PDB file of C-alpha atoms and ligand atoms in Angstrom:
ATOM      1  CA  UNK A  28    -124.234-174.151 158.429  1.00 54.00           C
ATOM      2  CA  UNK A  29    -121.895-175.084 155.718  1.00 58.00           C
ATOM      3  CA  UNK A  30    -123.133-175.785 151.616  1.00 73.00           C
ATOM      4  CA  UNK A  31    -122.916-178.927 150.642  1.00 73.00           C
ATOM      5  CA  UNK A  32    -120.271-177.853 148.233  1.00 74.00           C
ATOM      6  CA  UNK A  33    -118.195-176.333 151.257  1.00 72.00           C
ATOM      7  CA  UNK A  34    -118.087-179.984 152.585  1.00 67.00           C
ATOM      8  CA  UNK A  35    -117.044-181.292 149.421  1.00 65.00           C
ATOM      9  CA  UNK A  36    -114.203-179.000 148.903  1.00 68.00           C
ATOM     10  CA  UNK A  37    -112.853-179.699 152.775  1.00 69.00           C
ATOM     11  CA  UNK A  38    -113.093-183.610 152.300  1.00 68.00           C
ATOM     12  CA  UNK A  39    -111.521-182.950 148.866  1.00 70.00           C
ATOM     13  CA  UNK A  40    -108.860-181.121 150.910  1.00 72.00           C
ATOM     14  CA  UNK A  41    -108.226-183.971 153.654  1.00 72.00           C
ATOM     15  CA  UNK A  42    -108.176-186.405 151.279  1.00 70.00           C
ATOM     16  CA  UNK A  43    -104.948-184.183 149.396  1.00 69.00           C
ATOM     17  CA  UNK A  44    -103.324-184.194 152.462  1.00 66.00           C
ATOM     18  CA  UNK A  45    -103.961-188.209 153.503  1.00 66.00           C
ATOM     19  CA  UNK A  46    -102.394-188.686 150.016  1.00 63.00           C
ATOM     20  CA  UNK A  47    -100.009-186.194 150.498  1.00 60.00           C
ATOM     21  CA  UNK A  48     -98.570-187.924 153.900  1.00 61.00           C
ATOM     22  CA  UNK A  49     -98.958-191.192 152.208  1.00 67.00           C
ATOM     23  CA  UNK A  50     -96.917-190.512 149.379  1.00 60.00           C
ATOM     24  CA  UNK A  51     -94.025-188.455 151.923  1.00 60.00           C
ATOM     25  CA  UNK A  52     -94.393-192.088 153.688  1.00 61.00           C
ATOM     26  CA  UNK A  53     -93.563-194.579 151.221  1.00 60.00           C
ATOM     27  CA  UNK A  54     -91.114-192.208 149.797  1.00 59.00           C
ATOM     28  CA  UNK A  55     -89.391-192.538 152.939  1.00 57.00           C
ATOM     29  CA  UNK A  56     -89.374-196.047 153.097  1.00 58.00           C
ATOM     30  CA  UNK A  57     -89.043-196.752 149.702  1.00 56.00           C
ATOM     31  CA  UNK A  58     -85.566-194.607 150.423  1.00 64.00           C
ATOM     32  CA  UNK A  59     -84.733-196.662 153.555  1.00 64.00           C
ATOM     33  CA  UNK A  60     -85.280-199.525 151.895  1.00 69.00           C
ATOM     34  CA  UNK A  61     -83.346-198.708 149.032  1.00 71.00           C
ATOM     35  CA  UNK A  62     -80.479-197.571 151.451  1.00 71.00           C
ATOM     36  CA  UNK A  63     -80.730-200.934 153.033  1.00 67.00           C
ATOM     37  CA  UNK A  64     -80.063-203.216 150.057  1.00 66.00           C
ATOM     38  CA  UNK A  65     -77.233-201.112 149.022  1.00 63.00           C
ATOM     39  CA  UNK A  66     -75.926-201.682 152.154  1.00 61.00           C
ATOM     40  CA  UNK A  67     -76.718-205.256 151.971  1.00 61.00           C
ATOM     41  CA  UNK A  68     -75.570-205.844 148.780  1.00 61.00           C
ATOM     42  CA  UNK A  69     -72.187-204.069 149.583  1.00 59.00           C
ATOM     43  CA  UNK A  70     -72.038-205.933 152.564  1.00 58.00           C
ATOM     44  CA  UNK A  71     -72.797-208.979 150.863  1.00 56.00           C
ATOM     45  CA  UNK A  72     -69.883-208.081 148.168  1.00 55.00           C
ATOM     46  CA  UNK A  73     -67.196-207.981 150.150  1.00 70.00           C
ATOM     47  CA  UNK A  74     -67.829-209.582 153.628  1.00 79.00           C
ATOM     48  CA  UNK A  75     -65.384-212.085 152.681  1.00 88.00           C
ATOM     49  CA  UNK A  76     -62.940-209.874 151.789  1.00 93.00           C
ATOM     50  CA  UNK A  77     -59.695-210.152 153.780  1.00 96.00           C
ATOM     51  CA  UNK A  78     -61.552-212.803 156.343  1.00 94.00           C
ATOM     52  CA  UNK A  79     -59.309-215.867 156.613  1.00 95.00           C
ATOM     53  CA  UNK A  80     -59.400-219.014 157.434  1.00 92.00           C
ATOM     54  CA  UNK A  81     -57.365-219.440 161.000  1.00 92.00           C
ATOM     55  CA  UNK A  82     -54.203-219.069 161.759  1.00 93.00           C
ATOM     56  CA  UNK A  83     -52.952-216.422 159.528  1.00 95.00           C
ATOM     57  CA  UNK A  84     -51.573-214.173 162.169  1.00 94.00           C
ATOM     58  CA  UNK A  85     -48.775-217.358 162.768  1.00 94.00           C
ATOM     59  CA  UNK A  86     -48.140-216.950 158.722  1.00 94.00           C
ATOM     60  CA  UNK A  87     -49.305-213.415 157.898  1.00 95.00           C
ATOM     61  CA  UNK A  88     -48.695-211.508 161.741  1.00 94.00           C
ATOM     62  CA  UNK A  89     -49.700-208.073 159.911  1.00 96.00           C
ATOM     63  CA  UNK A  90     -52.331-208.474 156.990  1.00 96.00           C
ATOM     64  CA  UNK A  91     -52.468-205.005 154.933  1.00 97.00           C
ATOM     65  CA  UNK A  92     -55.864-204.188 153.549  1.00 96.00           C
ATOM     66  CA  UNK A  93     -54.744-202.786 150.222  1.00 96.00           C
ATOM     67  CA  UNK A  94     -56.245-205.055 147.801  1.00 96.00           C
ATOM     68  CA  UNK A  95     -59.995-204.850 146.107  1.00 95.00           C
ATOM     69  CA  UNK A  96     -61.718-206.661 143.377  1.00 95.00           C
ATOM     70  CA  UNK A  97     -63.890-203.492 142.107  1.00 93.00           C
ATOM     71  CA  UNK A  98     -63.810-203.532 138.895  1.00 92.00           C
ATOM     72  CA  UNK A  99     -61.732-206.535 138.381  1.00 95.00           C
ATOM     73  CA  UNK A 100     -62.777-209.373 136.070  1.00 95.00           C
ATOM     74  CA  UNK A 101     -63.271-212.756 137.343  1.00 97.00           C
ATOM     75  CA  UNK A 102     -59.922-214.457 138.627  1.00 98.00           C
ATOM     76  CA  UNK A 103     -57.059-214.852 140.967  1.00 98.00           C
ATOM     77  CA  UNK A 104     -55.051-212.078 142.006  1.00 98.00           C
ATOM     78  CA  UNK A 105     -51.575-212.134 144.297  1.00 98.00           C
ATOM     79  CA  UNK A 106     -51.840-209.401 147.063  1.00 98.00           C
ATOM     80  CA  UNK A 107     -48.948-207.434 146.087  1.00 98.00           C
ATOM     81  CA  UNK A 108     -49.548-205.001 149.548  1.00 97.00           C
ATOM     82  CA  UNK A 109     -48.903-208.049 151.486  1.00 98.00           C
ATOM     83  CA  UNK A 110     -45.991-209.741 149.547  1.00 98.00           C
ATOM     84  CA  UNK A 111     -48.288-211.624 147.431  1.00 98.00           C
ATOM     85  CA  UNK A 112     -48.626-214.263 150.741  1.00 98.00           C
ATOM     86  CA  UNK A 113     -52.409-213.652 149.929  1.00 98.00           C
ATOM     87  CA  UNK A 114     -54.375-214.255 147.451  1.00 98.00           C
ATOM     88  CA  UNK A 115     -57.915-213.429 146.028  1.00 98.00           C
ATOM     89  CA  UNK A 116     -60.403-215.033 144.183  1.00 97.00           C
ATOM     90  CA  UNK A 117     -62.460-212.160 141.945  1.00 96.00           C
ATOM     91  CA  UNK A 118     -66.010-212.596 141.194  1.00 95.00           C
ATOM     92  CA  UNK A 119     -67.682-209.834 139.880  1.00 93.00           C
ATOM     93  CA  UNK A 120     -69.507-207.696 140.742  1.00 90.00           C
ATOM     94  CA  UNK A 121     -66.921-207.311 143.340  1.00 84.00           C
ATOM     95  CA  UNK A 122     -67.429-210.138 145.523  1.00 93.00           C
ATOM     96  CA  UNK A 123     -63.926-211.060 147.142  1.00 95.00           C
ATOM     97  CA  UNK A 124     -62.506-213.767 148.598  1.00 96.00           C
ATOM     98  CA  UNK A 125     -59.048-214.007 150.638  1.00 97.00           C
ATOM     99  CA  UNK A 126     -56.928-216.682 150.745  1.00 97.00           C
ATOM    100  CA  UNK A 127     -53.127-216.935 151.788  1.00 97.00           C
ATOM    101  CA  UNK A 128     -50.834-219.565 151.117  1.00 98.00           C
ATOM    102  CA  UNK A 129     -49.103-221.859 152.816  1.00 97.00           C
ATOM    103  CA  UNK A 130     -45.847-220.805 155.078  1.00 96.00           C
ATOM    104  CA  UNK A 131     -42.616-219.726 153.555  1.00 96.00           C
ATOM    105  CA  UNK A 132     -44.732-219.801 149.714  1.00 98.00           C
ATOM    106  CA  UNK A 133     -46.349-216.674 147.726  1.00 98.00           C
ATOM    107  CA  UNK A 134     -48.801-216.800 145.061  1.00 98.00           C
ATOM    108  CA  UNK A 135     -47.262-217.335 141.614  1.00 98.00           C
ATOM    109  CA  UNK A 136     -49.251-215.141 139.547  1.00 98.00           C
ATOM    110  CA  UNK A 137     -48.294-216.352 136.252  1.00 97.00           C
ATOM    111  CA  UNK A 138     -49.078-220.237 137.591  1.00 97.00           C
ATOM    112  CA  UNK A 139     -51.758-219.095 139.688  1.00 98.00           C
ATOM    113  CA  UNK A 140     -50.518-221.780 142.281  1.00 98.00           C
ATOM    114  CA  UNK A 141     -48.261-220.958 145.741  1.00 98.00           C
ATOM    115  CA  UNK A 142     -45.223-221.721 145.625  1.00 97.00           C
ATOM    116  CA  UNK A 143     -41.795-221.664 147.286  1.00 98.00           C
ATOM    117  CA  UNK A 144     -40.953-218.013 147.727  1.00 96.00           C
ATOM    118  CA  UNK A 145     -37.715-218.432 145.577  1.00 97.00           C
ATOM    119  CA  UNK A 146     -38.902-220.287 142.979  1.00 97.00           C
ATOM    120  CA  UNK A 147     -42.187-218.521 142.610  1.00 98.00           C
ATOM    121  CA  UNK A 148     -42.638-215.380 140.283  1.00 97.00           C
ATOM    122  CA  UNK A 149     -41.265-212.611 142.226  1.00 98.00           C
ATOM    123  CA  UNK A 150     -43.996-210.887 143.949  1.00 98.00           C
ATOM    124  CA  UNK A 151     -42.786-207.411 142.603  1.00 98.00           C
ATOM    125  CA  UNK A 152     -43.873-208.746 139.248  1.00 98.00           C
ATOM    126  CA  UNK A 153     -47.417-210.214 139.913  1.00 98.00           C
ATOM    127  CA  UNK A 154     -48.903-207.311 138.921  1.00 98.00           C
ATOM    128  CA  UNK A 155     -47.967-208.267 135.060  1.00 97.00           C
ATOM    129  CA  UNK A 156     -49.351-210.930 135.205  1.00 98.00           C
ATOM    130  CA  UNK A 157     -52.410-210.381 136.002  1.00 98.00           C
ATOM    131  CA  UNK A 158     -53.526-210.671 132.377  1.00 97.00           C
ATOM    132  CA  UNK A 159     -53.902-214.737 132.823  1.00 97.00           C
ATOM    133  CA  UNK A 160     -57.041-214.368 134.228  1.00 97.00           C
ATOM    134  CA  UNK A 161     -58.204-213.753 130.968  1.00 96.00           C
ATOM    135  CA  UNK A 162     -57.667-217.403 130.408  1.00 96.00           C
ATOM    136  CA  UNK A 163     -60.235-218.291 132.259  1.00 95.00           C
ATOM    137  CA  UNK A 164     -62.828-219.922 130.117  1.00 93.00           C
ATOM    138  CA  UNK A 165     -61.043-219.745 127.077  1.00 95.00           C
ATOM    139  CA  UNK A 166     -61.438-223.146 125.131  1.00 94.00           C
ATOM    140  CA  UNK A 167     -59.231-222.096 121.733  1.00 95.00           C
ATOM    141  CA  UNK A 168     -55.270-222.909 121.915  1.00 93.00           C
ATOM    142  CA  UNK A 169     -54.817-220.007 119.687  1.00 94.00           C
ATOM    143  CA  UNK A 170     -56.793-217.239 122.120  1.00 95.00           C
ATOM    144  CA  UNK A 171     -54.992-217.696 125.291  1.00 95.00           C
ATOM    145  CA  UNK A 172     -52.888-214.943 126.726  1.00 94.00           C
ATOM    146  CA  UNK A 173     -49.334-216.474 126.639  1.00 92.00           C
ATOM    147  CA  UNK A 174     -47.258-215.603 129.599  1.00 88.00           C
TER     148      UNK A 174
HETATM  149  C1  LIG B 209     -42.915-220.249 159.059  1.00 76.09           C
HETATM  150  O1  LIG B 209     -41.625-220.447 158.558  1.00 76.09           O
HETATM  151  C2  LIG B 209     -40.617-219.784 159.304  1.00 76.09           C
HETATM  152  C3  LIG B 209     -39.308-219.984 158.562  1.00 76.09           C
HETATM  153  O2  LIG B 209     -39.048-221.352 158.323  1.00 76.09           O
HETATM  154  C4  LIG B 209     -40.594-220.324 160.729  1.00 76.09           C
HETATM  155  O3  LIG B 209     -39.638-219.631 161.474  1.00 76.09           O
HETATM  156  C5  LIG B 209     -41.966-220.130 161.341  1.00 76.09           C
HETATM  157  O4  LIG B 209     -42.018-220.711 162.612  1.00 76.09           O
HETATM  158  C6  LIG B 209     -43.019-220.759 160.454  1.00 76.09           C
HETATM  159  N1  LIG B 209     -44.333-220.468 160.979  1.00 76.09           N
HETATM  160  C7  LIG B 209     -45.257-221.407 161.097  1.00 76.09           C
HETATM  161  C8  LIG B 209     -46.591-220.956 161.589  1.00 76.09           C
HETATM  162  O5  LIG B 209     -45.067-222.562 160.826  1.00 76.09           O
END
């Protein structure tokens, strides 16, 4: 025969371990959830990265994944890794967007336009220039970066 008390103690003691495995639960899926929007969200960062429109292999036959916009401010960026023939669009936090220009041009960095490949900025020195971007937005004459 068990006490009264007895019974209290072993409900007391079920009811621990129902909260026990319900707090192991959602602690599980509050991880797996947590894993999935990371995932999500760095899928939905980048999943434009280095996706173009088509026909790039007749312009760009081997595109080199080099470039990212982590931790770049908003802006356009020539793709140095692929001869600055492609170009992305920054929006932070690190969404990307690909681009390439036009056959026989490169992205000017300094005009932030493609251009003929002989008349543009050389590619080499795109890199410089990335420092226009900072123009973006800028309303004063006085503040712009000059390049
Ligand atoms: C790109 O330009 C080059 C050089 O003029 C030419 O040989 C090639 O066929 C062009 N490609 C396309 C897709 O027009």
């Amino acid at each position: 025969m068990f006490h009264s008390r007895t019974i209290f103690v072993l409900v007391l003691f079920a009811l621990s371990i129902v909260a026990i495995i319900e707090a192991a639960n959602n602690n599980e899926k509050m991880d797996k959830s947590n894993v999935l929007k990371s995932l999500l969200a760095r899928h939905k960062r980048s999943y434009l990265a280095y996706r173009f429109a088509d026909g790039i292999e007749y312009v760009v036959p081997e595109v080199r994944e080099t470039f990212s916009c982590a931790q770049r401010e908003y802006g356009y960026y020539a793709d140095v890794g692929n001869n600055c023939q492609v170009f992305h669009v920054c929006v932070p936090p690190g969404q990307q967007f690909s681009f390439f220009c036009p056959n026989t041009t490169i992205f000017d960095q300094r005009l932030l336009i493609c251009q003929d490949q002989y008349t543009a900025t050389p590619c080499q020195e795109a890199e410089r220039y990335y420092v226009v971007n900072q123009n973006f937005g800028v309303l004063e004459e006085d503040k712009l970066v000059r390049v």
